Structure formats: structure tokens, C-alpha cells
PDB file of C-alpha atoms and ligand atoms in Angstrom:
ATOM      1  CA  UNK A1248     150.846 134.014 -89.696  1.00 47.00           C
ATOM      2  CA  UNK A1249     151.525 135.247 -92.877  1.00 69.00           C
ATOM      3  CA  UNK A1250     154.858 137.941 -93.561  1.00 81.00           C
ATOM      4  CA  UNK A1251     155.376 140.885 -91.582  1.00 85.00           C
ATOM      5  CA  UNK A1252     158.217 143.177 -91.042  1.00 91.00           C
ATOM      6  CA  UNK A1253     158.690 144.825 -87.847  1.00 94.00           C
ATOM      7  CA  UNK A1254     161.374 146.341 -85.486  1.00 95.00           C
ATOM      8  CA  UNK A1255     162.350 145.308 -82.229  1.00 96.00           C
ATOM      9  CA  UNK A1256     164.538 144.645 -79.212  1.00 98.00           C
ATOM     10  CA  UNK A1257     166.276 140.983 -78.674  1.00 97.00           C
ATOM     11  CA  UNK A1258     165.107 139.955 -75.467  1.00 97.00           C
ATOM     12  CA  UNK A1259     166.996 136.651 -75.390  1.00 95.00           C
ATOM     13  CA  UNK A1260     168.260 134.058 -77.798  1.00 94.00           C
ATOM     14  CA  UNK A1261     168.478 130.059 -76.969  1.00 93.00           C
ATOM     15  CA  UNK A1262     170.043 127.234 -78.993  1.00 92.00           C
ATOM     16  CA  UNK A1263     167.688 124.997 -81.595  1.00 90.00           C
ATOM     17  CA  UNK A1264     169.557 122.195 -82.812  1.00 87.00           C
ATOM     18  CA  UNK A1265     173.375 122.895 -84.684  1.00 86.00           C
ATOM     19  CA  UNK A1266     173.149 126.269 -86.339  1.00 85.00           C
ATOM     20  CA  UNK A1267     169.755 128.103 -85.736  1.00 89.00           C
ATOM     21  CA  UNK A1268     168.348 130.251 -82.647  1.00 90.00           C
ATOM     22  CA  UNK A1269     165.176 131.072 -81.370  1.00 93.00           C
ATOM     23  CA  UNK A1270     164.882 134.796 -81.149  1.00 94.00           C
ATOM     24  CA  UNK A1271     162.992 136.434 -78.364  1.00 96.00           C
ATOM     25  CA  UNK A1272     161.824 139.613 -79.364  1.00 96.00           C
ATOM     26  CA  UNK A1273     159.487 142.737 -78.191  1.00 97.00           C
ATOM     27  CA  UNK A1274     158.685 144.450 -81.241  1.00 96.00           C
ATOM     28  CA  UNK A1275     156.817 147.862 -82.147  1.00 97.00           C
ATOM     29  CA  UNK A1276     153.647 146.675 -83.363  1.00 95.00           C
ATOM     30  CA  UNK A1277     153.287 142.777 -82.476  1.00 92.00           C
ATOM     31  CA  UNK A1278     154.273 142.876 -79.106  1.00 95.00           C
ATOM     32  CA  UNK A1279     156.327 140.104 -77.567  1.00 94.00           C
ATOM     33  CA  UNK A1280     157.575 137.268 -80.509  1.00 93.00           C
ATOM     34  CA  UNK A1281     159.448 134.273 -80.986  1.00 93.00           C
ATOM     35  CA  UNK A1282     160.833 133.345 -83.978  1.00 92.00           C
ATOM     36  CA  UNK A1283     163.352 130.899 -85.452  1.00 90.00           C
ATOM     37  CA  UNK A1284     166.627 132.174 -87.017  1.00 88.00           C
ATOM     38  CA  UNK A1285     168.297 129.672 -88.899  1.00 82.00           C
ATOM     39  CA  UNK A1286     172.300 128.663 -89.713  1.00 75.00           C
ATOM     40  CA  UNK A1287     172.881 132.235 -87.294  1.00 74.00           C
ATOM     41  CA  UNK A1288     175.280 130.022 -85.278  1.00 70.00           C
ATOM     42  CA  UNK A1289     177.192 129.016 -88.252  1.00 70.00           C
ATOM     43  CA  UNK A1290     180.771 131.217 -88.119  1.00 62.00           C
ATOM     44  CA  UNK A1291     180.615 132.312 -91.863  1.00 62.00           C
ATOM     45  CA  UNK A1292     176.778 133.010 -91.802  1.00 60.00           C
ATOM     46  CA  UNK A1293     176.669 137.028 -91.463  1.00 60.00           C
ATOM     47  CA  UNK A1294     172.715 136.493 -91.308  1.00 61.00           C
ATOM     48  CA  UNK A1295     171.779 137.307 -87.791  1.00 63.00           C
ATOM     49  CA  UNK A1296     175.255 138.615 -86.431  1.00 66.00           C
ATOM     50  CA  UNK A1297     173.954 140.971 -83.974  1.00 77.00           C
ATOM     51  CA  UNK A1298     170.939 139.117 -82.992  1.00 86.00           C
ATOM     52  CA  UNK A1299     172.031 139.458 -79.201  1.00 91.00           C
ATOM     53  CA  UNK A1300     170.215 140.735 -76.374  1.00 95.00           C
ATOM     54  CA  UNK A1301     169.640 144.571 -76.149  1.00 97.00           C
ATOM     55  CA  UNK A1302     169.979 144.684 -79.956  1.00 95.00           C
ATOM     56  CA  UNK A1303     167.436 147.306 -81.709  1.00 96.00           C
ATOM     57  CA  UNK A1304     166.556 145.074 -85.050  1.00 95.00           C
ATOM     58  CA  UNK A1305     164.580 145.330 -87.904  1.00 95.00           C
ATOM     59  CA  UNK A1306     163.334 141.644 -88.810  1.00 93.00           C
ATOM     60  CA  UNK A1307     161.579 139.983 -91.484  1.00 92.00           C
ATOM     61  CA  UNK A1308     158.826 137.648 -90.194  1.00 89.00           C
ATOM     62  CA  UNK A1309     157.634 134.633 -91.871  1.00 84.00           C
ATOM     63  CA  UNK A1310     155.760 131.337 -91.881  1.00 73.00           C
ATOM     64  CA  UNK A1311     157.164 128.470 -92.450  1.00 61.00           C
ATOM     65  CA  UNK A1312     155.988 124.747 -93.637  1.00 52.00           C
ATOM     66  CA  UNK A1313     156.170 121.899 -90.770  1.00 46.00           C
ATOM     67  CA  UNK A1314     159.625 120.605 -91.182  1.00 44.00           C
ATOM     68  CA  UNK A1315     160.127 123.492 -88.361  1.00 43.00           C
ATOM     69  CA  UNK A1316     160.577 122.033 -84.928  1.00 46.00           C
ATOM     70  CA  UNK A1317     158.813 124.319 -82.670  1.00 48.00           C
ATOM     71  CA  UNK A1318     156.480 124.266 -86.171  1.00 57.00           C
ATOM     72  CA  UNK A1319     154.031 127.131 -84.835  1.00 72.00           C
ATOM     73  CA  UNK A1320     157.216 129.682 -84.918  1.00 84.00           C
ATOM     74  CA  UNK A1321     157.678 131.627 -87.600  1.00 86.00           C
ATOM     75  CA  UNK A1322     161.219 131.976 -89.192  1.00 88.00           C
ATOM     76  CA  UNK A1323     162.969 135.448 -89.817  1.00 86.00           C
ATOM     77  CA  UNK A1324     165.179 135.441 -92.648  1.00 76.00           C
ATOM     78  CA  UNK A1325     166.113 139.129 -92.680  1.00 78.00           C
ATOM     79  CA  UNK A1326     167.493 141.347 -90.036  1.00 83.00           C
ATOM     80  CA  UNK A1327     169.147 144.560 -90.048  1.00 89.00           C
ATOM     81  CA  UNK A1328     170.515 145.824 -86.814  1.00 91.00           C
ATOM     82  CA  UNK A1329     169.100 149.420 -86.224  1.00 94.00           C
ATOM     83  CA  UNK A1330     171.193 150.083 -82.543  1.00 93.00           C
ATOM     84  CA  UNK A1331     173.776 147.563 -81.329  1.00 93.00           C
ATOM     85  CA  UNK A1332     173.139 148.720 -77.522  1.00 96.00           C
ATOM     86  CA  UNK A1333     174.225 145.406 -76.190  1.00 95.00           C
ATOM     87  CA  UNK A1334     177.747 147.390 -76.919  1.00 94.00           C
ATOM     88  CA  UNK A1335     177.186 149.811 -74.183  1.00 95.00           C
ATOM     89  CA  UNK A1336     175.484 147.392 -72.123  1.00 96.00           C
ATOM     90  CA  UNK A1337     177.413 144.343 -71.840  1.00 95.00           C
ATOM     91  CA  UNK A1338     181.389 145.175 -70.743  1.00 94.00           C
ATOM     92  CA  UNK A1339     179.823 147.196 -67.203  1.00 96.00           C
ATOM     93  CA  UNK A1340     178.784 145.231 -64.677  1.00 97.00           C
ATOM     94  CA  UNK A1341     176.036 147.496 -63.387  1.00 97.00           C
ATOM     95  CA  UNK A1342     174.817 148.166 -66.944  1.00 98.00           C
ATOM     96  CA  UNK A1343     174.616 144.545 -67.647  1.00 97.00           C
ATOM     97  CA  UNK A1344     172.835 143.969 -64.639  1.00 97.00           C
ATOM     98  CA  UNK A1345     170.199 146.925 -64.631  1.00 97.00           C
ATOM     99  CA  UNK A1346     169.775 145.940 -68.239  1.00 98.00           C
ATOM    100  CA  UNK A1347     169.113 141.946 -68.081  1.00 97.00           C
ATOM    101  CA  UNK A1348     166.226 142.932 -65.310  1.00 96.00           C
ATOM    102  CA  UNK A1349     164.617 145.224 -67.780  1.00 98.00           C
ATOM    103  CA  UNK A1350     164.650 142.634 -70.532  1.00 97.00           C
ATOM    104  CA  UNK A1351     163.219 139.946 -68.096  1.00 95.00           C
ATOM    105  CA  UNK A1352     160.545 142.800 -66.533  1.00 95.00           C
ATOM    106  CA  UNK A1353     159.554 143.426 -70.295  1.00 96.00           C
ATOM    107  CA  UNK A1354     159.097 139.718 -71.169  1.00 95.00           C
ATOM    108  CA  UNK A1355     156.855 139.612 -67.916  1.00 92.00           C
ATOM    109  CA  UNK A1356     154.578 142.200 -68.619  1.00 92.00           C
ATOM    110  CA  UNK A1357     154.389 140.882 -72.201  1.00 92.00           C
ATOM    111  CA  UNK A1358     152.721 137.220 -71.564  1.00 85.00           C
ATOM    112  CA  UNK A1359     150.462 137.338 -74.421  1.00 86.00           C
ATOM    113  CA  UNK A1360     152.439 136.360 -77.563  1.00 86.00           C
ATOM    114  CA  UNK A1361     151.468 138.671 -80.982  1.00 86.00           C
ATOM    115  CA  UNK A1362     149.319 140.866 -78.304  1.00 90.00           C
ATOM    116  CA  UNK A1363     150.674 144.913 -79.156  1.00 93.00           C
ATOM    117  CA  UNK A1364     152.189 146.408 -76.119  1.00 95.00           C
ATOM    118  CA  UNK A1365     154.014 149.874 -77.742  1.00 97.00           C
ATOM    119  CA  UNK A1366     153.960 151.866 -74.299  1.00 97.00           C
ATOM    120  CA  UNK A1367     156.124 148.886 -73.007  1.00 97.00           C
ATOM    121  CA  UNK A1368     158.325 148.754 -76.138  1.00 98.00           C
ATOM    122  CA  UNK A1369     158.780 152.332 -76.298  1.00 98.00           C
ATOM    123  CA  UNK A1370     159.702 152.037 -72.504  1.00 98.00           C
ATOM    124  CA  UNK A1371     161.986 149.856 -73.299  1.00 98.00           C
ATOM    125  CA  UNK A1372     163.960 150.716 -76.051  1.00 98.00           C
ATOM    126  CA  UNK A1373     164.684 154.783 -74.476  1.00 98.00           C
ATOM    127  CA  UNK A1374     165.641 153.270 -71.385  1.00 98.00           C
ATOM    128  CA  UNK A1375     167.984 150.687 -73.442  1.00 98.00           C
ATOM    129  CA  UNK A1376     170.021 153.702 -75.073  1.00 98.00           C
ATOM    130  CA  UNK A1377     169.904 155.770 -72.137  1.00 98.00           C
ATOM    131  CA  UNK A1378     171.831 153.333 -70.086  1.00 98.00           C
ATOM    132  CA  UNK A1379     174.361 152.770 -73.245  1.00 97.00           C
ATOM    133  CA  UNK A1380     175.131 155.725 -73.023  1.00 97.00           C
ATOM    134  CA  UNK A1381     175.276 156.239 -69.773  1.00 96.00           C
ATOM    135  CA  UNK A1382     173.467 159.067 -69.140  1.00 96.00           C
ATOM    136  CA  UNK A1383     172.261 158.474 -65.514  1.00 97.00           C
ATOM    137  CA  UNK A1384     173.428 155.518 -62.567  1.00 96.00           C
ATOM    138  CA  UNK A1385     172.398 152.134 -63.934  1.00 97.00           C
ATOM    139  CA  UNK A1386     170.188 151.411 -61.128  1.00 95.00           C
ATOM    140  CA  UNK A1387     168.098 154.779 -61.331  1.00 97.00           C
ATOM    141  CA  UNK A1388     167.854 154.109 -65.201  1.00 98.00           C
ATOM    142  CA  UNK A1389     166.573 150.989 -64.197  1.00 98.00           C
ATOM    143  CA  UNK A1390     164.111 152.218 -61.172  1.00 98.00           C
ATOM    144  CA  UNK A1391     163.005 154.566 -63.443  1.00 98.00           C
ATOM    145  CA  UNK A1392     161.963 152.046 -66.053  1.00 98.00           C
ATOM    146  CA  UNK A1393     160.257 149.638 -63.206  1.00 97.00           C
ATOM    147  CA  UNK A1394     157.990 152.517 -62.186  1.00 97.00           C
ATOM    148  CA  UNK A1395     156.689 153.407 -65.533  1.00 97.00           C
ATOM    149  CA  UNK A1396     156.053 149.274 -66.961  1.00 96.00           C
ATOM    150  CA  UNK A1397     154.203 149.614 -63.677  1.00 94.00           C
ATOM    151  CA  UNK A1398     152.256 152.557 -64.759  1.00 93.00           C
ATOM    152  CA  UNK A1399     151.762 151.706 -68.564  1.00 93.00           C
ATOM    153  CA  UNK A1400     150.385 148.491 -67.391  1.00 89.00           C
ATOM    154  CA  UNK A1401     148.344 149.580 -65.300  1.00 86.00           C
ATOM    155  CA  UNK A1402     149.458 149.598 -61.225  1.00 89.00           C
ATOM    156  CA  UNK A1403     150.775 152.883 -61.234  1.00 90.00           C
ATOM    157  CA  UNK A1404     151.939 153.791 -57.934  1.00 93.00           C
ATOM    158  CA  UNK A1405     150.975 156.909 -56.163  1.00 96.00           C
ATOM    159  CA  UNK A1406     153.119 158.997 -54.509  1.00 96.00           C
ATOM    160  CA  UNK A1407     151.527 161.775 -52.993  1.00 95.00           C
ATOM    161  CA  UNK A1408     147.551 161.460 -52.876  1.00 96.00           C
ATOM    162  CA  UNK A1409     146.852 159.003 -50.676  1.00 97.00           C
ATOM    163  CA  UNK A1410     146.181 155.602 -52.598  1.00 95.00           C
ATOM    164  CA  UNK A1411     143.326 154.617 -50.660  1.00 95.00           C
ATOM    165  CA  UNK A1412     140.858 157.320 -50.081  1.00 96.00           C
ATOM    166  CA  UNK A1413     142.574 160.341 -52.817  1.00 96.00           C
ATOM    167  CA  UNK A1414     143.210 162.842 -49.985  1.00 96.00           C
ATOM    168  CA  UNK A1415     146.411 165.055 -51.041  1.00 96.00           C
ATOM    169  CA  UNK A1416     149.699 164.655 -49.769  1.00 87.00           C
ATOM    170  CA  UNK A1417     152.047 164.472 -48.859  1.00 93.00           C
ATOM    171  CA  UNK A1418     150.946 161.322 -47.503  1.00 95.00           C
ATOM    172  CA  UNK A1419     153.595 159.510 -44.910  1.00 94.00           C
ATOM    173  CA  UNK A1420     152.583 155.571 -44.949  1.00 97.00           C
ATOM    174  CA  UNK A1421     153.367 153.343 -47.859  1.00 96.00           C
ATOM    175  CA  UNK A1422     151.847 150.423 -48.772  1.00 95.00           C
ATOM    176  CA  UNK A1423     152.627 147.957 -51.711  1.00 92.00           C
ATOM    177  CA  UNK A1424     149.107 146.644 -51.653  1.00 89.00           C
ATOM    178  CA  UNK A1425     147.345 149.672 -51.366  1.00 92.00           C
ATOM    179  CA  UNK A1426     149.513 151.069 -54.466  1.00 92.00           C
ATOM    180  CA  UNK A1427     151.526 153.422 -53.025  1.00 95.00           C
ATOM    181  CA  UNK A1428     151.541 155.693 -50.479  1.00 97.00           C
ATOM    182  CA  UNK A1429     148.511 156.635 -47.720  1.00 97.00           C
ATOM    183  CA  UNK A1430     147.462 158.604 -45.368  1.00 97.00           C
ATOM    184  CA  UNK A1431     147.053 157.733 -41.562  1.00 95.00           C
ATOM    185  CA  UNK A1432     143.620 157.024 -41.258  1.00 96.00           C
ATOM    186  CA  UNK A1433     143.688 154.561 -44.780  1.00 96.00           C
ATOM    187  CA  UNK A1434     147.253 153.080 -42.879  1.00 94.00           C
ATOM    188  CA  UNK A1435     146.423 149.159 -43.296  1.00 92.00           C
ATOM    189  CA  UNK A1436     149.249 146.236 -41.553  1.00 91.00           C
ATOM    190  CA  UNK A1437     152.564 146.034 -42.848  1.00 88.00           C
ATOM    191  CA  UNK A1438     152.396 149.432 -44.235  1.00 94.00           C
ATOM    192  CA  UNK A1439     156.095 151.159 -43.788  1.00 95.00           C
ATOM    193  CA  UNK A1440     157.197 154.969 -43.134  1.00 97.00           C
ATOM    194  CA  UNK A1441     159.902 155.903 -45.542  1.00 97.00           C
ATOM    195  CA  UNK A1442     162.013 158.961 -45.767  1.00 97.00           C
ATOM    196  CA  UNK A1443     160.102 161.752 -47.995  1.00 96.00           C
ATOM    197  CA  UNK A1444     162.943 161.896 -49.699  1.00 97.00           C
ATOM    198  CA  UNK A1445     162.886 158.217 -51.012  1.00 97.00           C
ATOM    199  CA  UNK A1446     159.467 159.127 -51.709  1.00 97.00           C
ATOM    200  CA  UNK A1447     160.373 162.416 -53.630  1.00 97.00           C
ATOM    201  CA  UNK A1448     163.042 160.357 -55.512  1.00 98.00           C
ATOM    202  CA  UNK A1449     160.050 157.759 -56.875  1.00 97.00           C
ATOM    203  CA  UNK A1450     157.811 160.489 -58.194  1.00 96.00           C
ATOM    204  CA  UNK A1451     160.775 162.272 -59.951  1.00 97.00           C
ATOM    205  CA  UNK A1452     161.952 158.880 -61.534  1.00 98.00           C
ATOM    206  CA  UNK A1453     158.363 158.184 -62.600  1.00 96.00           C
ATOM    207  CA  UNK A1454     157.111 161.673 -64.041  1.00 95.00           C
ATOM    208  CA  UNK A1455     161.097 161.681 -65.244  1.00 95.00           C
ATOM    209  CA  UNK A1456     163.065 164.882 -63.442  1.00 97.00           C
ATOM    210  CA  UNK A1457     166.597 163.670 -63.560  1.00 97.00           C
ATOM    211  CA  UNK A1458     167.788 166.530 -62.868  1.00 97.00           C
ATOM    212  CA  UNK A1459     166.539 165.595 -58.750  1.00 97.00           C
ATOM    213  CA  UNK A1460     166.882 161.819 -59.484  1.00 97.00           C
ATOM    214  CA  UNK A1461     170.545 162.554 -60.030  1.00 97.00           C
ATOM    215  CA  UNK A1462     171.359 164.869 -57.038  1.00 97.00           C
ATOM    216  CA  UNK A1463     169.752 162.285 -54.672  1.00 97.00           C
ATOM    217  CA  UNK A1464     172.015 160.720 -51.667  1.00 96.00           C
ATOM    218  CA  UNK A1465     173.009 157.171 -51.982  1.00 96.00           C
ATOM    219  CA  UNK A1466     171.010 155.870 -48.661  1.00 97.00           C
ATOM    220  CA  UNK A1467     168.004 157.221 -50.766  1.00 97.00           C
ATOM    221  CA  UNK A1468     168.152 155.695 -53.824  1.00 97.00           C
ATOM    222  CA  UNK A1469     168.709 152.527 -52.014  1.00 96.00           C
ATOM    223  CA  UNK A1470     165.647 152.855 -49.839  1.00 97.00           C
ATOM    224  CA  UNK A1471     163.927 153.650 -53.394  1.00 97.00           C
ATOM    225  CA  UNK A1472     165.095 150.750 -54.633  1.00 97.00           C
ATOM    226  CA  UNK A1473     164.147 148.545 -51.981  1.00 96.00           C
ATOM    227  CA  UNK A1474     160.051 150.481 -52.430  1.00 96.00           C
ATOM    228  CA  UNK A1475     160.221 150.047 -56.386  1.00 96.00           C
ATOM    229  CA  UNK A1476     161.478 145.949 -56.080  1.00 94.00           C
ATOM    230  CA  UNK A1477     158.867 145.136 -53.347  1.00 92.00           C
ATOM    231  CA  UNK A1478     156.264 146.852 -55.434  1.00 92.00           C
ATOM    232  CA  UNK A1479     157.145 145.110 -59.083  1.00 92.00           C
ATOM    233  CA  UNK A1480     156.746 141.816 -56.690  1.00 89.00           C
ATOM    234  CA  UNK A1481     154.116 142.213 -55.390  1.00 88.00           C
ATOM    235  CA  UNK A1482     152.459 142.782 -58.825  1.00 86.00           C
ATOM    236  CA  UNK A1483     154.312 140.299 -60.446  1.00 84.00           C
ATOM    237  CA  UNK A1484     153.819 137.485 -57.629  1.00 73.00           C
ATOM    238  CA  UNK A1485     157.143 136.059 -57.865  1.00 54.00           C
ATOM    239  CA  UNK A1486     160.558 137.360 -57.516  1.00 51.00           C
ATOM    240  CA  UNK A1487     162.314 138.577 -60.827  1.00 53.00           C
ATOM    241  CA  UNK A1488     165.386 136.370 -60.770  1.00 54.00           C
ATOM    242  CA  UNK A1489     167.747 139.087 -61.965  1.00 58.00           C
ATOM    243  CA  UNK A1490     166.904 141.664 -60.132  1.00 61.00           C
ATOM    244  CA  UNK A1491     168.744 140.094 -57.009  1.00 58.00           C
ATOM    245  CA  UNK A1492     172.125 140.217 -59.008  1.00 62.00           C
ATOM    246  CA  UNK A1493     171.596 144.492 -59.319  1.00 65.00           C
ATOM    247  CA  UNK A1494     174.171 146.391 -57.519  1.00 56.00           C
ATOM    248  CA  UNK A1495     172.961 148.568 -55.170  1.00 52.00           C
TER     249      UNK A1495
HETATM  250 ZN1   ZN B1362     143.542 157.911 -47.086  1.00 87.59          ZN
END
């Protein structure tokens, strides 16, 4: 890997011996990367202050010989913060939360190392400010940013032709393996009826009309919820640890 410069969010940071960190991060044009910043953790080294999670950064990637443990990492030795929106993130509780599952959602769909994924970053870093700013509830921010990592990578849930056999809706069944909802005849076991108005509430977060995602009733947006997690599961085939710590 020779020297590249891109920009990024910090997806997480862990300790590498006294002073340095390895930095997590999903970047505009080389997807997910891990890289080694060194003497960050040292208290006069203004290198790498900011380097946090939810941080918009521009970094300086390079190669490094094999003194490096972790030797295949490269090092960045430049970084200039672009949006500190840990700041609006981190002192609420339901903006930490919502914003730790996107993080973890966005490292999931990124497996591949160095492989580009810009739909997902882009995804990521609107719905980032949005919920530093506080714009909309934490958890339809979040919702909202479930449905469409779905959709950019692929599963895109339907919500009103049915998923099955394309007849319009509105369709009344739902089904997370079928990929959204369906109509009676397509209904398969362990599909569920929810409210049309949960289901009206997924399309709007998806296509993005806030203006009806924000007027919705609480009971809704829960039963929402409950449709967007089991879906992201079922895709994902495991649980994403932080989602279960989401206020609902
Ligand atoms: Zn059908």
C-alpha cells in the first residue's frame, strides 16, 4: 500500500501498546480501513486529538517498514478533523446509542477491507450530522439509516408491491425472508400482520419524508422498529450487539 489521502468517519479506536491506536475507519474512496496512529495517547501529542468515534477526518495513509506490530497496517501520520460530531453525539443517551449501532451496522456491511463502499459512507456520514444536530428522534434517524444500508447493499425491503410475486399494494403480510411485505396468496409461515401505519412509517423513512416520519405515534415507530431490527438480523445472521442498548 503505498500513500493515500482520504476522508473518513472513526468507527472505533483500540489501544496498541503505550501511546499509539489503531484507527477504524470508513472512508470515501477505500472503504472500511485500519490503520495505526502512533504516540496519539501521549497527553502533549496534539497529533490525532479528535480521532474518536463519529469524528469526520481527513487522514494521511501510509506504509510502513516491519518494526509495525500488526506490520500489514498502514500508519497515518496526518489528520485533520473535518466535523467533530462525536460532540453532538456523545453527552445524549439516545444519540449515543442510535449512533454506536450505526457505526457497528457500517463496519458490518463493510467486511472487505480497502473494498469502496461510498453509498454506505455517504449513508453514514448525513445520518451522523443529522443526529448531532438533532434534527429528528434518535431512533427514527437511526431506522432510517438501517433501511437504506439495507437497500444500498442490496436487500432492500419492499413495502408496498408484494415481495414475492410484484402484485401492487398495499400488501398486508410481512415477511423478513421474503423481503418485505406480501400479499395473501405469496403469505409463507411466520409471516406477521402489522399496522399500515408501521408500514407507511418504513417507506417514508426509506424514500426519506420526515415530514410523516415525524408526525408518527409512538406505538408506531416502535412496531417499526421492532420490523426494521428483525429485518437487519435476519440479513446480518447474528444480532447487532448494540442495537439491544437503543431506547425505544
Ligand atoms: Zn404475492
Amino acid at each position: 500500500m503505498s500513500l493515500f489521502r482520504d476522508d473518513g468517519i472513526v468507527l472505533r479506536t483500540q489501544k496498541l501498546g503505550e501511546a499509539d491506536r489503531i484507527i477504524t475507519l470508513l472512508t470515501r474512496g477505500h472503504g472500511r480501513v485500519r490503520a495505526v496512529a502512533r504516540g496519539v495517547r501521549r497527553t502533549k501529542s496534539k497529533f490525532g486529538a479528535g480521532l474518536e468515534p463519529f469524528s469526520h477526518a481527513d487522514v494521511q495513509f501510509f506504509a510502513r517498514g516491519s518494526e509495525l506490530i500488526g506490520r500489514s497496517l498502514p500508519l497515518c501520520n496526518q489528520t485533520q478533523i473535518i466535523a467533530p460530531y462525536g460532540n453532538g453525539i456523545v453527552t445524549d443517551y439516545a444519540r449515543y446509542t442510535a449512533g454506536t449501532a450505526m457505526l457497528e451496522t457500517a463496519e458490518r456491511f463493510t467486511e472487505n477491507e480497502g473494498e469502496p463502499a461510498v453509498q454506505q459512507y455517504l449513508l453514514l456520514v448525513g445520518a451522523l450530522r443529522t443526529l448531532s444536530r438533532g434534527e429528528h428522534e434518535p431512533h427514527l434517524i437511526l431506522d432510517a439509516f438501517l433501511l437504506r444500508s439495507l437497500a444500498v447493499n442490496g436487500y432492500a425491503p419492499s413495502f408496498d408491491d408484494c415481495a414475492k410475486c410484484g402484485i401492487h399494494g398495499p400488501n398486508r403480510h410481512f415477511s423478513v425472508a421474503a423481503g418485505g411485505v406480501i400479499c395473501g396468496d405469496c403469505r409463507v409461515p411466520g409471516s406477521v400482520v402489522p399496522s399500515s401505519e408501521a408500514i407507511a412509517l418504513l417507506s417514508a423513512l426509506l424514500t426519506g419524508d420526515w415530514g410523516h416520519a415525524d408526525a408518527c405515534e409512538a406505538r408506531h415507530v416502535r412496531e417499526g422498529s421492532g420490523l426494521v431490527s428483525a429485518y437487519l438480523h435476519w440479513h446480518l445472521e447474528r444480532g447487532l450487539r448494540s442495537l439491544r442498548y437503543v431506547e425505544k
